[in-house]
Tab-separated table of C-alpha atoms and ligand atoms in Angstrom:
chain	number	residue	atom	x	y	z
A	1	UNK	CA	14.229	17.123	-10.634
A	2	UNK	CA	13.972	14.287	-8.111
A	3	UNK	CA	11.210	12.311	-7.804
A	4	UNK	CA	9.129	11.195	-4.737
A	5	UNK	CA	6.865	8.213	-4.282
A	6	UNK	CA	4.586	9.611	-0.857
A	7	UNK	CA	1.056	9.295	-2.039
A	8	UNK	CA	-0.813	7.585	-5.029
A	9	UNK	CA	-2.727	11.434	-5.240
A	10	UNK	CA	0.813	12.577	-7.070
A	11	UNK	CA	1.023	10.395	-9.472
A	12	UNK	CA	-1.045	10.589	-12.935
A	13	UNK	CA	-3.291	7.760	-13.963
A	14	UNK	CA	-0.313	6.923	-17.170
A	15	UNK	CA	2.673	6.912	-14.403
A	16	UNK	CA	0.850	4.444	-12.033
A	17	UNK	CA	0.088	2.407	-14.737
A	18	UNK	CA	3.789	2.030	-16.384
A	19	UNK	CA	4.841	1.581	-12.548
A	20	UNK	CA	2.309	-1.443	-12.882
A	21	UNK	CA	3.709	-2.117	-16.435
A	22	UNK	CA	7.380	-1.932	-15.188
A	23	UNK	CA	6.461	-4.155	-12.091
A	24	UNK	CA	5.427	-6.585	-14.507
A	25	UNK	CA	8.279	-6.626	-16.565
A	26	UNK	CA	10.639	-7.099	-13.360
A	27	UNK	CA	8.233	-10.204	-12.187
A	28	UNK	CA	8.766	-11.813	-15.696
A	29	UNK	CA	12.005	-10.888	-16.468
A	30	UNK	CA	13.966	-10.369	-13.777
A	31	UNK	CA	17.525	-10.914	-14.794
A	32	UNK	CA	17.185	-8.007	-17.863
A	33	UNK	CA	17.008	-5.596	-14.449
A	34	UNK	CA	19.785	-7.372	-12.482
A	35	UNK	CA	22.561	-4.589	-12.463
A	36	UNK	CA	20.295	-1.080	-12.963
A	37	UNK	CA	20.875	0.027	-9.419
A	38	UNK	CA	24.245	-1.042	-9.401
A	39	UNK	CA	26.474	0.553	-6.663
A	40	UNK	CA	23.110	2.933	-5.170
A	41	UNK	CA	22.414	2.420	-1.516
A	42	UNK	CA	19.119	3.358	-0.001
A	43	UNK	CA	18.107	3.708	3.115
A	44	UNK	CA	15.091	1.778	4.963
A	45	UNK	CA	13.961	4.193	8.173
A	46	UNK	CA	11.087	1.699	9.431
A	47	UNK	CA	9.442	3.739	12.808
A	48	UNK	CA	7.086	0.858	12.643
A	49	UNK	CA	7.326	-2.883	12.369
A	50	UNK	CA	7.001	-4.764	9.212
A	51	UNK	CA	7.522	-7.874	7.827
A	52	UNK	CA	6.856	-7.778	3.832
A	53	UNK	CA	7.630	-4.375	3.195
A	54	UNK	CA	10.789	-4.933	4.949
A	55	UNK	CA	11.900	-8.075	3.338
A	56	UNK	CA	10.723	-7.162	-0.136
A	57	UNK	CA	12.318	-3.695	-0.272
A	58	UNK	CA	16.224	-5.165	1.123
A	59	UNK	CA	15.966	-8.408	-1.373
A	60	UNK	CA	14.367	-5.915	-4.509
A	61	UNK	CA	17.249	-3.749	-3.808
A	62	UNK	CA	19.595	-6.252	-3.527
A	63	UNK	CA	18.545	-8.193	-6.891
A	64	UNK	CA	18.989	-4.797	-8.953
A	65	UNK	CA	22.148	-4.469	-7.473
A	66	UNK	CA	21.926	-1.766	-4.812
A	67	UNK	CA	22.922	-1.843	-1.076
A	68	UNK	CA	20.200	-1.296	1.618
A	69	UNK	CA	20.576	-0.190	4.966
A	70	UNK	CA	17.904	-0.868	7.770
A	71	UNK	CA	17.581	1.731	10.705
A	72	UNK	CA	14.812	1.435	13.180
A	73	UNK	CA	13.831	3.752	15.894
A	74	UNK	CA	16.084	2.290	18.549
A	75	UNK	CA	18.914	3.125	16.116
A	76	UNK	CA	18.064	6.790	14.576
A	77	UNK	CA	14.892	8.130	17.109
A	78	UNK	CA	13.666	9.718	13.998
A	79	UNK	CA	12.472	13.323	14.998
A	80	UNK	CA	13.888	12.639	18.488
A	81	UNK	CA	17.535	12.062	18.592
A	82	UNK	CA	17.473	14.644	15.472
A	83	UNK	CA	15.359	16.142	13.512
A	84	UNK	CA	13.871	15.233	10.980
A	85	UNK	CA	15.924	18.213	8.813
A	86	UNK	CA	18.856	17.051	10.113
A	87	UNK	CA	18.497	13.338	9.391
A	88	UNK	CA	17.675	14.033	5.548
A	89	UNK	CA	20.306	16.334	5.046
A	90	UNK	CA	22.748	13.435	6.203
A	91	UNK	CA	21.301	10.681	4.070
A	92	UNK	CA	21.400	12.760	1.164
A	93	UNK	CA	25.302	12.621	1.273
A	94	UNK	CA	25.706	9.235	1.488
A	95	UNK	CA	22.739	7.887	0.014
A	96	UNK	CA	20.497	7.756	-3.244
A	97	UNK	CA	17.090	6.956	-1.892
A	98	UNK	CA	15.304	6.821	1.669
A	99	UNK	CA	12.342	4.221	1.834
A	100	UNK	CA	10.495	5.288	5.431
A	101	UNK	CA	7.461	4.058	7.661
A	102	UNK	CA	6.565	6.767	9.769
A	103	UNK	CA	3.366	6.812	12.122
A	104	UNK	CA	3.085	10.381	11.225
A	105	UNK	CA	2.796	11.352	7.060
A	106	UNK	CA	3.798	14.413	7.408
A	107	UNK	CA	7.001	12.974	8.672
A	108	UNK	CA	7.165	11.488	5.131
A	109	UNK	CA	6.352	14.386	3.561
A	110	UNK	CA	8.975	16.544	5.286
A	111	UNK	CA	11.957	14.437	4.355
A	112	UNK	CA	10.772	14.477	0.654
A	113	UNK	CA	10.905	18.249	1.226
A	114	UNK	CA	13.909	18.069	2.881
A	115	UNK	CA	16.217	15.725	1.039
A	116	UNK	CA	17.427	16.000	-2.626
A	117	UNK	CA	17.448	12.284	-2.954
A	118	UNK	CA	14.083	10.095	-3.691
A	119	UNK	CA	11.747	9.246	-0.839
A	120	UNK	CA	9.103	6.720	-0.428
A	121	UNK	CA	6.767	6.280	1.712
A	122	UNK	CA	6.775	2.430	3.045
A	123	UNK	CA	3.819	3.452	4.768
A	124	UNK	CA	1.978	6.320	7.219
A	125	UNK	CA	-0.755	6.362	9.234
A	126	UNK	CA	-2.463	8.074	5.861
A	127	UNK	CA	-1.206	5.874	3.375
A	128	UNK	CA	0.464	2.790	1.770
A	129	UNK	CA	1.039	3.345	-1.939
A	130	UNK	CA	3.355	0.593	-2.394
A	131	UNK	CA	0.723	-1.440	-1.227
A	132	UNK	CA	-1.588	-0.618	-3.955
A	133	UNK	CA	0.972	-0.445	-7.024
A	134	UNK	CA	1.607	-4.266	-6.061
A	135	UNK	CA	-2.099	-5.019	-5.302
A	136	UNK	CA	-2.820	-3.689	-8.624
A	137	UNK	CA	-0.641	-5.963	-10.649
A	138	UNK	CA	-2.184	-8.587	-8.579
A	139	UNK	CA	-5.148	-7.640	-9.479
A	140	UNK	CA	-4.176	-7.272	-12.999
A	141	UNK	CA	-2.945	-10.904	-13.170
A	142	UNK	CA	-6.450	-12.225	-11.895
A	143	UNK	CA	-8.766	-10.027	-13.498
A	144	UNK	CA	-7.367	-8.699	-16.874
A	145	UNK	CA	-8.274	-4.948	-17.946
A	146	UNK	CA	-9.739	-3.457	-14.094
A	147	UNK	CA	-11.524	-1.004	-15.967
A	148	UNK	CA	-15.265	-0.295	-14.946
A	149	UNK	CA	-14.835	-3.404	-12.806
A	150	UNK	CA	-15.891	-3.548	-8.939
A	151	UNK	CA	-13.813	-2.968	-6.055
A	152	UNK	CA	-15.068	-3.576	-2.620
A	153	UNK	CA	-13.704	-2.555	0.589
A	154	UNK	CA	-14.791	-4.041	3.712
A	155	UNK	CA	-13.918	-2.155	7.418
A	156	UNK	CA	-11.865	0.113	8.573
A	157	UNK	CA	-11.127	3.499	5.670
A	158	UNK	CA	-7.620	3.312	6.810
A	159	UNK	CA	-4.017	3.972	5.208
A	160	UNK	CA	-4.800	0.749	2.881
A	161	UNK	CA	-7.972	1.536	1.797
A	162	UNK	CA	-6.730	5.395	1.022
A	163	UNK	CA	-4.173	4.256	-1.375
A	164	UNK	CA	-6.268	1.692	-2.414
A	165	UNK	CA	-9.421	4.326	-3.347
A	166	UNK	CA	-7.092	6.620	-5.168
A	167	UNK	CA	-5.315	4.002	-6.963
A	168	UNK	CA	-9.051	2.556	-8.190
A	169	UNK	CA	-10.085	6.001	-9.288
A	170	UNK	CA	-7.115	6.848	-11.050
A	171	UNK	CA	-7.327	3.024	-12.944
A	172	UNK	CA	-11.116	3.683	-14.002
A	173	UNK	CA	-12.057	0.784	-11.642
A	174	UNK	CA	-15.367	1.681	-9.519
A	175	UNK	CA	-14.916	1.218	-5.715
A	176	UNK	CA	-16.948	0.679	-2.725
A	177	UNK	CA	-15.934	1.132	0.696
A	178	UNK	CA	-18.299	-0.064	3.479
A	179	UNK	CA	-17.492	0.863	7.061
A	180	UNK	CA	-19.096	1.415	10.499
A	181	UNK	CA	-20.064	4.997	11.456
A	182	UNK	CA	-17.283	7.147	12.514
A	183	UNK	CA	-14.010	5.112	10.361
A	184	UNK	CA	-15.133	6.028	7.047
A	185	UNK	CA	-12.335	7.266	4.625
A	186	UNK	CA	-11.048	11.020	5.350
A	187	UNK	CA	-13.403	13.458	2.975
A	188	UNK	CA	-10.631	14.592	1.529
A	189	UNK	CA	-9.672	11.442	-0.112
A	190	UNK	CA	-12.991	10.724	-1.255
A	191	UNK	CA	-13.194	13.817	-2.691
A	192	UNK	CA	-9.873	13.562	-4.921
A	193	UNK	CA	-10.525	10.208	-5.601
A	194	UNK	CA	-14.717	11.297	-7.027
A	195	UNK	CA	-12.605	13.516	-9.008
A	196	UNK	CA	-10.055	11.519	-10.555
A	197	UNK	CA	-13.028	8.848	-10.874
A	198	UNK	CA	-15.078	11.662	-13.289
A	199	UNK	CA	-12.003	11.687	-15.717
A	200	UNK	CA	-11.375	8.162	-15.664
A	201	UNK	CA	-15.087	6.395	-15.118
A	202	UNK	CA	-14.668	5.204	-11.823
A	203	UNK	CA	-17.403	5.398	-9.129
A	204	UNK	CA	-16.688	5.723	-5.657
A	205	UNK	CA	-18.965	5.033	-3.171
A	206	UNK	CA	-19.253	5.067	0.219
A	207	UNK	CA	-21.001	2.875	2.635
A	208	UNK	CA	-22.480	1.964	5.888
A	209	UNK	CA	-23.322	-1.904	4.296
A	210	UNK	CA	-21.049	-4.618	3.589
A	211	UNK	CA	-23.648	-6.478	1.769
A	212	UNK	CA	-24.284	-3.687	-0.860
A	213	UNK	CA	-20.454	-3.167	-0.987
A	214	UNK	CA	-19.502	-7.075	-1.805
A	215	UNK	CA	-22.664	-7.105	-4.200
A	216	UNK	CA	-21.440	-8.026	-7.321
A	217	UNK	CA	-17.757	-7.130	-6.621
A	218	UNK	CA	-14.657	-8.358	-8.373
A	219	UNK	CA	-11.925	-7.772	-5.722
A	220	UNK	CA	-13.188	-8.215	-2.020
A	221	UNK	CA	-10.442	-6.666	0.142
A	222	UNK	CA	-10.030	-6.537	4.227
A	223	UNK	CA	-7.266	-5.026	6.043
A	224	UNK	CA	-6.948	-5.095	10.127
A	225	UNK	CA	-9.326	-3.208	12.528
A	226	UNK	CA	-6.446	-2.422	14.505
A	227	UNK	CA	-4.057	-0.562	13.009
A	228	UNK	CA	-0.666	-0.138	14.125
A	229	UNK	CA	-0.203	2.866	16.401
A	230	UNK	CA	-4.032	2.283	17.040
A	231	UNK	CA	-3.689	-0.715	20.274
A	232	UNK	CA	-5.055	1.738	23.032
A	233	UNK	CA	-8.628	1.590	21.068
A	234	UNK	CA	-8.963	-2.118	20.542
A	235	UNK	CA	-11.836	-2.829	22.645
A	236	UNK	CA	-13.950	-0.315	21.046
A	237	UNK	CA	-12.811	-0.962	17.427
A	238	UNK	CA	-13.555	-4.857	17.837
A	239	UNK	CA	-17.280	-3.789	19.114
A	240	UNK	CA	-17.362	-1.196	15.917
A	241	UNK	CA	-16.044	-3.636	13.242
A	242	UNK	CA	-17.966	-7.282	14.633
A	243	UNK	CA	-20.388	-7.021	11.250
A	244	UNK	CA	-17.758	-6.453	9.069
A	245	UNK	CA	-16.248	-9.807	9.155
A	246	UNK	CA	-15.273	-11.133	5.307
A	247	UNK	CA	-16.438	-14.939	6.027
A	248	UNK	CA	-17.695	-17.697	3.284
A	249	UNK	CA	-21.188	-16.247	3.375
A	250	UNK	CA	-20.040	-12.045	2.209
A	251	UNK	CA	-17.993	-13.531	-0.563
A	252	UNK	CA	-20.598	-15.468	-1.998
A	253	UNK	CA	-22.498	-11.678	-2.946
A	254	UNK	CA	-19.222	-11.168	-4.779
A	255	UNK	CA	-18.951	-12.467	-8.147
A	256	UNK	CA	-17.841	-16.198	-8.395
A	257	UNK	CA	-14.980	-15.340	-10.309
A	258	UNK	CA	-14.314	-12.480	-7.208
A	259	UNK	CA	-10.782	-12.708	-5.536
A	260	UNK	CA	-10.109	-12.250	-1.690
A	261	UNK	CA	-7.326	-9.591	-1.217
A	262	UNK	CA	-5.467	-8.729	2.059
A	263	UNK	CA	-2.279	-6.540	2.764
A	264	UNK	CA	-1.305	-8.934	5.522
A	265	UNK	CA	-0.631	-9.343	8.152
A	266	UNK	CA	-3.941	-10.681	8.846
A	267	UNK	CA	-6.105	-11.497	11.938
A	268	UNK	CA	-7.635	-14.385	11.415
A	269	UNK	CA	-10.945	-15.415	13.027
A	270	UNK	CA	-11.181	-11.210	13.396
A	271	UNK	CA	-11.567	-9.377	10.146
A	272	UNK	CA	-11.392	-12.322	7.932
A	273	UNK	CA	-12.075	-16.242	8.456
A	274	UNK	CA	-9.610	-19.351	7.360
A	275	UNK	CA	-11.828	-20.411	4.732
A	276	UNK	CA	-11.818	-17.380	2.761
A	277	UNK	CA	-8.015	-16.916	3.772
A	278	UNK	CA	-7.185	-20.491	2.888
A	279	UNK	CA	-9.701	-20.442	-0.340
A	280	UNK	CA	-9.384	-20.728	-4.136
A	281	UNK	CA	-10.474	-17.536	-4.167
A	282	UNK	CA	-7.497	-15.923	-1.815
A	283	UNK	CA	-4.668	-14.376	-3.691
A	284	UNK	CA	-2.987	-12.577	-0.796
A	285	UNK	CA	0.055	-14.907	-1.154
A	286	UNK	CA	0.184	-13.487	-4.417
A	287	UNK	CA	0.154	-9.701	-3.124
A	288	UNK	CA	2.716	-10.628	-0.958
A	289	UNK	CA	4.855	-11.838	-3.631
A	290	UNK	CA	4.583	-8.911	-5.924
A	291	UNK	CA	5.278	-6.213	-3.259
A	292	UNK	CA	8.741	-7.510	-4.140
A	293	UNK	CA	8.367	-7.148	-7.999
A	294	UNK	CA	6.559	-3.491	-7.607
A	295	UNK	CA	8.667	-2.192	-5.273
A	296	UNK	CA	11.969	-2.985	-7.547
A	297	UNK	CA	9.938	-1.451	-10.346
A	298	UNK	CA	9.380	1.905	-7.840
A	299	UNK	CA	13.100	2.116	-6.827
A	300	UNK	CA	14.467	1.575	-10.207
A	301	UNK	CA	12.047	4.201	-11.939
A	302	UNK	CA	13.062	6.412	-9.244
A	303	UNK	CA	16.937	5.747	-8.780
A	304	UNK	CA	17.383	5.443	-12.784
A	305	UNK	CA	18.672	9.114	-13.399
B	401	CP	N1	1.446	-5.352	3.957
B	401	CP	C1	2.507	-4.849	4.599
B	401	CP	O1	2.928	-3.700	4.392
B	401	CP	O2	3.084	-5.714	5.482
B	401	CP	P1	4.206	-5.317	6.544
B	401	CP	O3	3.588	-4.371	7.524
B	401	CP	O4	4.612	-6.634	7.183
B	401	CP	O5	5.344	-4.681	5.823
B	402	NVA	N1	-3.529	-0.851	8.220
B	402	NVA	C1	-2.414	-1.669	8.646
B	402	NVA	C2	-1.628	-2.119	7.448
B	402	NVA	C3	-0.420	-2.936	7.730
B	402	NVA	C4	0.325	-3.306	6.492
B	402	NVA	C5	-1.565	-0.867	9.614
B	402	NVA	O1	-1.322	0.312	9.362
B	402	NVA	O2	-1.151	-1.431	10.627
């Protein structure tokens, strides 16, 4: 039975974490992985632009020893040229995995349905749960065991923070979200993620103040207001967001030992300021490098056979 990586909601709590375990494994030994893809090619369908998910996915599949190929909308029109049925039935016959961005997740979802070889999802509008295996073993590396430790989440319950709440639950790591009225996280996500949180110890909470979120937190994380695909509402979202800024003076409610985490790309000025970007405290250069070493570790559990 193939495998799919779409969502962090189908994976159990003991398969994220030897995905984390693996990741780790790749970052400190790399060369012990060099050939385990050898002679696979996979696909990379990106509807959206990217610049780390992009890069990290072609090198990771090139240092296992695979072959990547990068199609963007102006060369497939995903859905438009063909369908989406039609696309995945090609790729499976000349390919062994299909990495895709999509605006749309159930786009994702279909070609996983569709396709006999592995998908994953390089990000949807719903989620990014490549984003969180990596932020995770960052996370890892700064904090030791995450367990009953504090995650905060400051603005906008988007794709990042989705992956990002599930992935906490399912790690035992309590989680607060704080967001303006009307952009909290989807119910149904909180919901799940309450639930997975019961079996493992996490809580999840969700808030209106950034404050109470940061209070005491381990991991203070920011992502964009603006999302991509979201441009037409940027006026109103930079009116919704303005107190949700992570500057100098929210990070020091976090603990002192607290890290500053950010998927990138970043706004700076908007959601977060230089000197927490640019501090001691700021690991999202770190992030950035181990989307490359959890990513490998997702293709080759995937691709293994
Ligand atoms: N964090 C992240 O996914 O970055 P890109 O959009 O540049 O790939
Ligand atoms: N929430 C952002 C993340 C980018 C990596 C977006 O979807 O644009």
């Amino acid at each position: 039975m193939k495998r799919d990586f779409l969502s962090i909601a189908d994976w159990s709590s003991n398969e994220l974490k030897k995905l984390i375990d693996i990741s780790a494994d790749m970052k400190a030994h790399p060369r012990k992985f060099r050939e385990s893809i050898k002679g696979k090619s996979i696909a990379l369908i990106f509807e959206k632009q990217s610049l780390r998910t992009h890069v990290t996915f072609d090198v990771g599949i090139y240092q296992l020893g695979g072959h990547s190929v990068y199609l963007t909308q102006t060369d497939i029109n995903l859905g438009k040229r063909e369908s989406i049925y039609d696309v995945s039935k090609n790729l499976e016959r000349w390919m062994d995995a299909v990495v895709v961005r999509t605006y749309s997740h159930q786009s994702c979802v279909d070609m996983g349905r569709f396709t006999k070889i592995p998908v994953v999802n390089a990000l949807t509008d719903y989620e990014h749960p490549c984003q969180a295996v990596g932020d995770f073993l960052t996370a890892t590396e700064h904090l030791g065991k995450l367990r009953k430790k504090k995650f905060a989440f400051i603005g906008d319950g988007n794709n990042v923070c989705n992956s990002l709440m599930l992935m906490s639950a399912k790690m035992g790591m309590n989680f607060a979200v704080a967001t303006p009225e009307g952009y909290e996280p989807p119910k149904e996500i909180v919901d799940l993620s309450r639930k997975e949180g019961k079996k493992s110890g996490a809580e999840i909470k969700v808030l209106r103040d950034p404050s109470e979120a940061v209070k005491n937190a381990d991991v203070v994380y920011t992502d964009v207001w603006v999302s991509m695909g979201q441009e037409d509402e940027k006026e109103k979202r930079m009116k919704a967001f303005g107190d949700y800024q992570v500057n100098k003076q929210l990070m020091k409610l976090a603990k002192k030992s607290a890290v500053f985490m950010h998927c990138l790309p970043a706004h700076r000025g908007i959601e977060v300021t230089d000197d927490v970007m640019d501090s001691r405290q700021s690991v999202v250069w770190d992030e950035a490098e181990n989307r490359l070493h959890s990513q490998k570790a997702i293709i080759y559990t995937l691709t293994k056979g």
